[in-house]
JSON list of C-alpha atoms in Angstrom, two decimals:
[
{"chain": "A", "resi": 260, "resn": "UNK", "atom": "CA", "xyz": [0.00, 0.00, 0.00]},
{"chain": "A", "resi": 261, "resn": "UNK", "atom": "CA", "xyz": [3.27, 2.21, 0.72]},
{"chain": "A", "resi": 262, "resn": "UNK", "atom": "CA", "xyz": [3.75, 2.10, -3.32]},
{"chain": "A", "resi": 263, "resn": "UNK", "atom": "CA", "xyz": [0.16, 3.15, -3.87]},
{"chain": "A", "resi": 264, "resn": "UNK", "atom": "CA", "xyz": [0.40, 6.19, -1.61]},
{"chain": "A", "resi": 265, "resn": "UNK", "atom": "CA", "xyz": [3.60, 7.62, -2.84]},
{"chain": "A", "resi": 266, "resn": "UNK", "atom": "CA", "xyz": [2.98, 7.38, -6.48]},
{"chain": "A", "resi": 267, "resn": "UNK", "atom": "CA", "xyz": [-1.16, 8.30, -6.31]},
{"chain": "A", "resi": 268, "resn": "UNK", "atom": "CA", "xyz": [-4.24, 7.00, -7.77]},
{"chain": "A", "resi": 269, "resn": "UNK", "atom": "CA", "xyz": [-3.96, 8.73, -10.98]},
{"chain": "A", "resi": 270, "resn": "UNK", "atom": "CA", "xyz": [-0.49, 6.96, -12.06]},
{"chain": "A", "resi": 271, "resn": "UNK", "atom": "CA", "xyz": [-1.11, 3.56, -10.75]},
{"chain": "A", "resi": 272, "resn": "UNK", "atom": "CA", "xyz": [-4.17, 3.47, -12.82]},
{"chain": "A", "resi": 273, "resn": "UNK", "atom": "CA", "xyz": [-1.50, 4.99, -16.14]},
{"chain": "A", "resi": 274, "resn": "UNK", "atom": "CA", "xyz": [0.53, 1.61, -15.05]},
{"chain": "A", "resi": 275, "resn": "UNK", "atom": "CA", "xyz": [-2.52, -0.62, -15.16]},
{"chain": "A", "resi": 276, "resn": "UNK", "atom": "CA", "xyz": [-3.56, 0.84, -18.54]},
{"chain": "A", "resi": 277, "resn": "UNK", "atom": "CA", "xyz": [0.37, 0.86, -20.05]},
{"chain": "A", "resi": 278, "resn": "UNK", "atom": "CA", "xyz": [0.79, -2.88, -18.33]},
{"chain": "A", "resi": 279, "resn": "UNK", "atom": "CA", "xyz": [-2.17, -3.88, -20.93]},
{"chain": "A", "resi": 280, "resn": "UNK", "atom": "CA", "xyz": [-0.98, -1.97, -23.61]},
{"chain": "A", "resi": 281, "resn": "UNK", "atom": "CA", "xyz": [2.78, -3.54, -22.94]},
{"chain": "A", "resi": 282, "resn": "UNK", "atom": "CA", "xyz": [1.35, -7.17, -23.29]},
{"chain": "A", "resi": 283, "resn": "UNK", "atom": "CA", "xyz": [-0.11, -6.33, -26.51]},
{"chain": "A", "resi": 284, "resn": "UNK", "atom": "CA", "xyz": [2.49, -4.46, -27.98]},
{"chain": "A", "resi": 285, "resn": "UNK", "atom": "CA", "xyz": [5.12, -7.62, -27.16]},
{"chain": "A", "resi": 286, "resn": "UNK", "atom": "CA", "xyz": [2.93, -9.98, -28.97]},
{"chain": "A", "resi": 287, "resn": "UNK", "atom": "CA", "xyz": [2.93, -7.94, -32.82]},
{"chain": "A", "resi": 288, "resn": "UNK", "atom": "CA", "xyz": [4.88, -10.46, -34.79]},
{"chain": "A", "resi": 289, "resn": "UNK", "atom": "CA", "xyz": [6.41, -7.14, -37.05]},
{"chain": "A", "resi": 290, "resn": "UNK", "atom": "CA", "xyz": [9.02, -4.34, -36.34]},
{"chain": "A", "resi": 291, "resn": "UNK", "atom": "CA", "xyz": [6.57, -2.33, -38.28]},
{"chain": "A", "resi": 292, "resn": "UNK", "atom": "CA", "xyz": [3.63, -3.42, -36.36]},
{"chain": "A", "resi": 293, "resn": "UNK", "atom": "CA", "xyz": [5.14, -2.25, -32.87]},
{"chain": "A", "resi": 294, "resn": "UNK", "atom": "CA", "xyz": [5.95, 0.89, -34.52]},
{"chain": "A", "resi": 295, "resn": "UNK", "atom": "CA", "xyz": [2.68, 1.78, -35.25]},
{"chain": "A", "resi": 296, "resn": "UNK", "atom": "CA", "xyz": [1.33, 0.68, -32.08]},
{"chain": "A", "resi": 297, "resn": "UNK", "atom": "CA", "xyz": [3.67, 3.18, -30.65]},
{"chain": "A", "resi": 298, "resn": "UNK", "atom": "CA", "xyz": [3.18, 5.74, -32.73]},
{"chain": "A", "resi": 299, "resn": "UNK", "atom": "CA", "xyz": [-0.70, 5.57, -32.05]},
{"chain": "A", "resi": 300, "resn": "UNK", "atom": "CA", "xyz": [0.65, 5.66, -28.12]},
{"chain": "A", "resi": 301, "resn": "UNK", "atom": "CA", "xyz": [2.04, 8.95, -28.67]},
{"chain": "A", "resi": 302, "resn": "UNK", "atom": "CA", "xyz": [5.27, 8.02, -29.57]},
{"chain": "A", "resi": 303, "resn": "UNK", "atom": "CA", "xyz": [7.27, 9.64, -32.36]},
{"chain": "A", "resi": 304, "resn": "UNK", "atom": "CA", "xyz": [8.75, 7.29, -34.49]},
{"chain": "A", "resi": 305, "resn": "UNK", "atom": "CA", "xyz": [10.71, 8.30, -38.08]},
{"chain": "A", "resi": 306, "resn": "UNK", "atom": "CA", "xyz": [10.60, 6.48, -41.17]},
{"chain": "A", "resi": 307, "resn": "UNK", "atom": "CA", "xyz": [12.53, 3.14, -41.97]},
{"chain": "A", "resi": 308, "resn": "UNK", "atom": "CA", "xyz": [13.72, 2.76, -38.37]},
{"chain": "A", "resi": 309, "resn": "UNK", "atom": "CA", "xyz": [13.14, -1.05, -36.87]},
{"chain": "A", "resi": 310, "resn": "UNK", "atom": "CA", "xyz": [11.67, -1.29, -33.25]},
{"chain": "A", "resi": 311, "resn": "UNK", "atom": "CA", "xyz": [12.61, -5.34, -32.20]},
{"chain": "A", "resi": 312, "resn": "UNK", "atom": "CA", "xyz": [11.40, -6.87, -29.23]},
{"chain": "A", "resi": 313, "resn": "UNK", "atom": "CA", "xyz": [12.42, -4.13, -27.24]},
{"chain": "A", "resi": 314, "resn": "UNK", "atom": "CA", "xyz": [10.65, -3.61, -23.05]},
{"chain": "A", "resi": 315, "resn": "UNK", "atom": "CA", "xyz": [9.71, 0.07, -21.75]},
{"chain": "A", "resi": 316, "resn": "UNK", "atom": "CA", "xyz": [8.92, 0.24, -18.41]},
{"chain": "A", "resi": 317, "resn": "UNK", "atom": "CA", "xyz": [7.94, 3.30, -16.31]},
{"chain": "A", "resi": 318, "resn": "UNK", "atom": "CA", "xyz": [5.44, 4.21, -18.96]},
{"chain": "A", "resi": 319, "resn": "UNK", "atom": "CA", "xyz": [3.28, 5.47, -16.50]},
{"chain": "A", "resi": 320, "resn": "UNK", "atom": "CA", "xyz": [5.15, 8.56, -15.99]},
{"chain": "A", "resi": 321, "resn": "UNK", "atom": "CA", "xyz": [6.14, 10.31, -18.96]},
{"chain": "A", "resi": 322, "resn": "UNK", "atom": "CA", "xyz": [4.32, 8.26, -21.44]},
{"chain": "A", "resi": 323, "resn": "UNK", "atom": "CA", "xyz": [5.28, 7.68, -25.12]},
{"chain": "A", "resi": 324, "resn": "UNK", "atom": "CA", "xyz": [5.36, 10.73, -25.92]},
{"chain": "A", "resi": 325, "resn": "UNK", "atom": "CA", "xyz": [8.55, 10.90, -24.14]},
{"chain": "A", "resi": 326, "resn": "UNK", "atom": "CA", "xyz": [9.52, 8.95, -26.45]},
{"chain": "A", "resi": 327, "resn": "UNK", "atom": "CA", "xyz": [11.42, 10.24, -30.26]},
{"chain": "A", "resi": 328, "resn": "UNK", "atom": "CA", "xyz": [13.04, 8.11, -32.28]},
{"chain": "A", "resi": 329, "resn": "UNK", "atom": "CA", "xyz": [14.40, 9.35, -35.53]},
{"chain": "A", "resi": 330, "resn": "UNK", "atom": "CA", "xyz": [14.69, 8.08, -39.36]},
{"chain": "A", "resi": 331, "resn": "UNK", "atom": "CA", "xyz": [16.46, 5.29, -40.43]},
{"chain": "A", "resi": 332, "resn": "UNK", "atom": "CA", "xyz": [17.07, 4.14, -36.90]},
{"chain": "A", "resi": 333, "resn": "UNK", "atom": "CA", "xyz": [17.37, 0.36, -35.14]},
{"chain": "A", "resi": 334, "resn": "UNK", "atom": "CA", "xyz": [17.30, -0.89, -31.76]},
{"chain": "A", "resi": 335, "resn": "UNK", "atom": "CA", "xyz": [17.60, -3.97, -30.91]},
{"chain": "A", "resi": 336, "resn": "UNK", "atom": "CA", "xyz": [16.24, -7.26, -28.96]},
{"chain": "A", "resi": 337, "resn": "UNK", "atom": "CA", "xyz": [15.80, -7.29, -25.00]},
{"chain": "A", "resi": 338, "resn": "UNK", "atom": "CA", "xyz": [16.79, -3.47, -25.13]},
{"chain": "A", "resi": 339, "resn": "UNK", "atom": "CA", "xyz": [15.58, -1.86, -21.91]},
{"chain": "A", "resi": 340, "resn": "UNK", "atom": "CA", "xyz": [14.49, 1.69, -21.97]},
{"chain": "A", "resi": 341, "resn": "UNK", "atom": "CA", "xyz": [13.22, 3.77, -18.64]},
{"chain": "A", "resi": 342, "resn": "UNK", "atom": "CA", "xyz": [10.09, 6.34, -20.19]},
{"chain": "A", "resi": 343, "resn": "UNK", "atom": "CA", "xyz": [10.46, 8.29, -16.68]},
{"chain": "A", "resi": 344, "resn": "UNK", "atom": "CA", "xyz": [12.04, 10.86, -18.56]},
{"chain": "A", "resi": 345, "resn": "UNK", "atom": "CA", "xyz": [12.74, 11.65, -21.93]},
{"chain": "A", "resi": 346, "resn": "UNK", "atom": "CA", "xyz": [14.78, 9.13, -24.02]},
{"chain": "A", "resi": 347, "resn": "UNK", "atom": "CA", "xyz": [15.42, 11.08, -28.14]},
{"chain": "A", "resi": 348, "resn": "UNK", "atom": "CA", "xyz": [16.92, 9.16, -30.73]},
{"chain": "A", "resi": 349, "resn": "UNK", "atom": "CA", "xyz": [17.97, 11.25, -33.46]},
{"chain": "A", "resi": 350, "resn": "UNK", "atom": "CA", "xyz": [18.42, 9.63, -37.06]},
{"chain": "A", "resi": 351, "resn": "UNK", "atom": "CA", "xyz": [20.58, 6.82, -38.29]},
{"chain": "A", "resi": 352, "resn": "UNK", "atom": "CA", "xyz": [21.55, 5.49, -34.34]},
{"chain": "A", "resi": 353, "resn": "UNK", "atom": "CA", "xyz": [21.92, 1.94, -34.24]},
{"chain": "A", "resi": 354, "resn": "UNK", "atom": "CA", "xyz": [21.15, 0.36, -30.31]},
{"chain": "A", "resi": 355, "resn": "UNK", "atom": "CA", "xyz": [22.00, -3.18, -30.60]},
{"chain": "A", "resi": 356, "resn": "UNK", "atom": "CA", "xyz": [20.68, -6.29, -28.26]},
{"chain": "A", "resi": 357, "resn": "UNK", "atom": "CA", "xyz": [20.50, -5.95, -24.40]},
{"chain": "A", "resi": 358, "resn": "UNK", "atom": "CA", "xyz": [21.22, -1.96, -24.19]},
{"chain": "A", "resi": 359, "resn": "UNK", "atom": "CA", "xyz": [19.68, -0.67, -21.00]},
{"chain": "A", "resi": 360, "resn": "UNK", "atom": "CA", "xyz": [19.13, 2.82, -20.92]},
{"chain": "A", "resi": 361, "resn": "UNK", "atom": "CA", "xyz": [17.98, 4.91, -17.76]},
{"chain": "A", "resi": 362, "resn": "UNK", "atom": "CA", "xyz": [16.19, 8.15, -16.91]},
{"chain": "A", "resi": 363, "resn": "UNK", "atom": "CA", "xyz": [16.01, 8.09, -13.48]},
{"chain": "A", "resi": 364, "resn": "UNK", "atom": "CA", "xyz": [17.12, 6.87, -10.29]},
{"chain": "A", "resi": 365, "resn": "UNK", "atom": "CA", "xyz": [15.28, 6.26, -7.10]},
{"chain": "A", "resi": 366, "resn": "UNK", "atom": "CA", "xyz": [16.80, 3.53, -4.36]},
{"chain": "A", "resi": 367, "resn": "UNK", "atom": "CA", "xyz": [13.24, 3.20, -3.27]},
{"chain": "A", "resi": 368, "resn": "UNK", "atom": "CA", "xyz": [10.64, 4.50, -0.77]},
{"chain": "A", "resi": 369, "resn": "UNK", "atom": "CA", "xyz": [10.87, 8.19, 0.34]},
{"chain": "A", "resi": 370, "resn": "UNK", "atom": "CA", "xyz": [11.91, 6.74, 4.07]},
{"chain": "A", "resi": 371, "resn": "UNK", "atom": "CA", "xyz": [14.60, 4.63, 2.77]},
{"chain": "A", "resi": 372, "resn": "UNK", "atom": "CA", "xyz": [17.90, 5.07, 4.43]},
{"chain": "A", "resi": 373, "resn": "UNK", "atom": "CA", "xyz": [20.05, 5.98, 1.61]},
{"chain": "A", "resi": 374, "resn": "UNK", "atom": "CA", "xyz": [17.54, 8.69, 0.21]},
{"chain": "A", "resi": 375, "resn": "UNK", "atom": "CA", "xyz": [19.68, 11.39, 1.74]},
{"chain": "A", "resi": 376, "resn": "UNK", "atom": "CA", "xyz": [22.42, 10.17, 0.07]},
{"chain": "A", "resi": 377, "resn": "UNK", "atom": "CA", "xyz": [21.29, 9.63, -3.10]},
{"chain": "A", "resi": 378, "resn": "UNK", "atom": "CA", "xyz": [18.29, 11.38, -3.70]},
{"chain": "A", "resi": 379, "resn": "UNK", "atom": "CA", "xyz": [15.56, 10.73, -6.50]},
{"chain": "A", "resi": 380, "resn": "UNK", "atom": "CA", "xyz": [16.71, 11.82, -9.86]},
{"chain": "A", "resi": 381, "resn": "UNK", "atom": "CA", "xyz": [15.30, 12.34, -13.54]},
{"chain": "A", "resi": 382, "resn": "UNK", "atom": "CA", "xyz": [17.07, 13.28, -16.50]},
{"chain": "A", "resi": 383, "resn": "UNK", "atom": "CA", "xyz": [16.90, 12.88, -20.50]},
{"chain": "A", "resi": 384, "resn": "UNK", "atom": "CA", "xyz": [19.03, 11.09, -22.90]},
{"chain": "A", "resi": 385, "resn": "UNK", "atom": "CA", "xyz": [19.89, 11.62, -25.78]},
{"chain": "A", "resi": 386, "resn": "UNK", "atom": "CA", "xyz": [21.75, 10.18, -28.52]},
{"chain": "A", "resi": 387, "resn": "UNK", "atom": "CA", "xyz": [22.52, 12.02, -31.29]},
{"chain": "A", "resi": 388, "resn": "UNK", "atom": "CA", "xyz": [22.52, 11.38, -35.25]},
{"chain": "A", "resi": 389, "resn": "UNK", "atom": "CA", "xyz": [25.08, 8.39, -36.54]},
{"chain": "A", "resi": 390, "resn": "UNK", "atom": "CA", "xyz": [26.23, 6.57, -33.13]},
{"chain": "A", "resi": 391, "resn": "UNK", "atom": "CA", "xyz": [26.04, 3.14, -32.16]},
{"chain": "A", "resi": 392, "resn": "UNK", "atom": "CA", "xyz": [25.46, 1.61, -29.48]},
{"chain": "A", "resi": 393, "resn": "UNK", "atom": "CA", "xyz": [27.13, -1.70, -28.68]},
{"chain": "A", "resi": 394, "resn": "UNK", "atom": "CA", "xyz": [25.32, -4.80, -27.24]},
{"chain": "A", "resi": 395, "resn": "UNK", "atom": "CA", "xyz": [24.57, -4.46, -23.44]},
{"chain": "A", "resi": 396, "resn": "UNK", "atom": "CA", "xyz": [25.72, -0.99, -22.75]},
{"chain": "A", "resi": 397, "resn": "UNK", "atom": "CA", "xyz": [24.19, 0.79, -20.33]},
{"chain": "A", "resi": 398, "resn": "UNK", "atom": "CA", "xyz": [23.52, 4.33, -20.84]},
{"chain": "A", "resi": 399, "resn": "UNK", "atom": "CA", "xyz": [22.68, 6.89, -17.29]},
{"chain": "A", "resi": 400, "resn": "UNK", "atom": "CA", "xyz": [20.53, 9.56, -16.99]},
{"chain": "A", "resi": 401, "resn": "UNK", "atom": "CA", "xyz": [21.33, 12.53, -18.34]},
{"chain": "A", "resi": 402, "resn": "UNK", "atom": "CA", "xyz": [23.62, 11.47, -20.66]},
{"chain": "A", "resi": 403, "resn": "UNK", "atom": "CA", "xyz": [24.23, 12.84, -24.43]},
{"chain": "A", "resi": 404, "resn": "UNK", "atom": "CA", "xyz": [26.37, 10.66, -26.58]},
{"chain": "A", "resi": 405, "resn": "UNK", "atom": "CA", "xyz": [27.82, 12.83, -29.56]},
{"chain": "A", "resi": 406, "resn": "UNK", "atom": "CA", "xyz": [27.45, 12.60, -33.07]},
{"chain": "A", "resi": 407, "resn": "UNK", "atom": "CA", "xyz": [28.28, 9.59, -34.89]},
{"chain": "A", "resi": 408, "resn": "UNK", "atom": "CA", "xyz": [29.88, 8.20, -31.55]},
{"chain": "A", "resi": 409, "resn": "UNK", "atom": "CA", "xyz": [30.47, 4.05, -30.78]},
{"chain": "A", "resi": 410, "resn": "UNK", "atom": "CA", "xyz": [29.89, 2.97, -27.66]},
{"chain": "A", "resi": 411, "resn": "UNK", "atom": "CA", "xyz": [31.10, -0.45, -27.33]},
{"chain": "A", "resi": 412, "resn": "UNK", "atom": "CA", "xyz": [29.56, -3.64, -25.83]},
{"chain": "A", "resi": 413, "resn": "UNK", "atom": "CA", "xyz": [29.31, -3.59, -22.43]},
{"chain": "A", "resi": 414, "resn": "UNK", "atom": "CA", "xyz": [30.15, -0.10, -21.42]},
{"chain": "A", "resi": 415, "resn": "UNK", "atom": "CA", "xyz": [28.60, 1.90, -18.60]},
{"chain": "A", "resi": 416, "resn": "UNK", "atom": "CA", "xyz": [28.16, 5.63, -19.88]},
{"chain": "A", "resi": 417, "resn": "UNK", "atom": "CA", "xyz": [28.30, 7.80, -16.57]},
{"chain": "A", "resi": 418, "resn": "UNK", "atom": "CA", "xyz": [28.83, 11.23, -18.36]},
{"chain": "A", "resi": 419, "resn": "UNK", "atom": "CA", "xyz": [28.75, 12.60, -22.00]},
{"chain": "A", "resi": 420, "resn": "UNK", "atom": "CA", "xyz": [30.63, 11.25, -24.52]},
{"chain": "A", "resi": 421, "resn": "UNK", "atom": "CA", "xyz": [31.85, 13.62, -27.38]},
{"chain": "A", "resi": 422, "resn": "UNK", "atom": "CA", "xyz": [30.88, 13.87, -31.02]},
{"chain": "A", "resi": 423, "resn": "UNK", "atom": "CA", "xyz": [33.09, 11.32, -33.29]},
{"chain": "A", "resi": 424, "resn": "UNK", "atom": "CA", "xyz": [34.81, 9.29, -30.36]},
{"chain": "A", "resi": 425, "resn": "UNK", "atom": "CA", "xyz": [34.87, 5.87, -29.23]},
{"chain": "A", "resi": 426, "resn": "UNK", "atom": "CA", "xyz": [34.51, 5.16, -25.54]},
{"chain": "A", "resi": 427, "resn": "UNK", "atom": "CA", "xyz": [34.57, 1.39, -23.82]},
{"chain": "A", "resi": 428, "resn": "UNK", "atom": "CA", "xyz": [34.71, 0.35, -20.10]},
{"chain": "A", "resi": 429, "resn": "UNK", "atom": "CA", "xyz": [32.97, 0.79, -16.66]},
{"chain": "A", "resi": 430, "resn": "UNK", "atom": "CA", "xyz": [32.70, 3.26, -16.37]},
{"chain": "A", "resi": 431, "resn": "UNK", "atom": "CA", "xyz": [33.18, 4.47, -20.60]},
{"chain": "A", "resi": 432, "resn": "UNK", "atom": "CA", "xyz": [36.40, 6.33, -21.18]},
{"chain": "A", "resi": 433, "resn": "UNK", "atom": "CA", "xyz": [37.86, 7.50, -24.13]},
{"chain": "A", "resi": 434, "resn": "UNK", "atom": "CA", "xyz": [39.64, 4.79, -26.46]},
{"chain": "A", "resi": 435, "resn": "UNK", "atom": "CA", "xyz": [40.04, 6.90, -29.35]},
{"chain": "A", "resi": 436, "resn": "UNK", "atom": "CA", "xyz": [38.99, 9.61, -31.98]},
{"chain": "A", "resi": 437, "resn": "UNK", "atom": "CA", "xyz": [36.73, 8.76, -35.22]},
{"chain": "A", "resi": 438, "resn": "UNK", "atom": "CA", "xyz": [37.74, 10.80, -37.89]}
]
């Protein structure tokens, strides 16, 4: 009942109604079918980009319409992606399987413990025209990765990464410059 309290009538009832949506938006059989169910959601999607079996969760929130993905864009299978905030996709970025990316962070009830330490947070992400993003990054909130920018498999991107560079690790550093 704690849960119900903090978060209100009015966005329990959003999850209930984006839980049912969720199940039937996992079972279209087409990348073009979950696009348009997105789209009529509130989402902006861009032509010729390819939405795979990819989970939202705190839809409830925001909503789609936090959501913007751009033209010619693809993300891939079991990608994770936090709607608590706004997550934009600019054209021609590739997200491949397993990418998580967050929006927010909360360490859980306003009486926890740690809440003083680490207080609720919300922030945007944004990744801009040409990058990639390798399989099972995980991108924080907040972050902006540049333009035409690889992050590679398995990094954990704490801060911006520049336009043209290439950044690996946990947490993501700079390997090297893309010309």
């Amino acid at each position: 009942m704690q849960a119900l309290k903090e978060v209100g009538f009015k966005k329990a009832f959003k999850f209930l109604i984006f839980s049912f949506f969720q199940f039937f938006y996992r079972i279209l059989p087409l990348p073009q079918f979950r696009s348009w169910a997105l789209l009529l959601a509130g989402a902006k999607i861009g032509q010729d980009s390819i939405i795979m079996d990819v989970r939202f969760f705190n839809w409830h929130h925001l909503g789609l319409s936090g959501l913007k993905v751009g033209q010619k864009c693809f993300i891939g299978d079991e990608t994770l992606i936090d709607l608590y905030n706004r997550v934009i996709l600019e054209d021609s970025v590739t997200i491949a399987q397993r990418v998580t990316i967050l929006t927010h962070m909360n360490v859980g009830y306003k009486d926890h413990p740690l809440q003083k330490y680490f207080p609720a947070t919300s922030l945007p992400v944004i990744i801009k025209s040409g990058s990639v993003i390798g399989a099972c990054a995980t991108i924080l909130p907040g972050v902006t990765i540049g333009e035409r920018s690889m992050v590679a498999a398995g990094a954990v991107v704490t801060e911006d990464v520049l336009a043209k560079t290439l950044v690996a690790g946990v947490p993501a550093k700079l390997i090297r410059l893309l010309k």
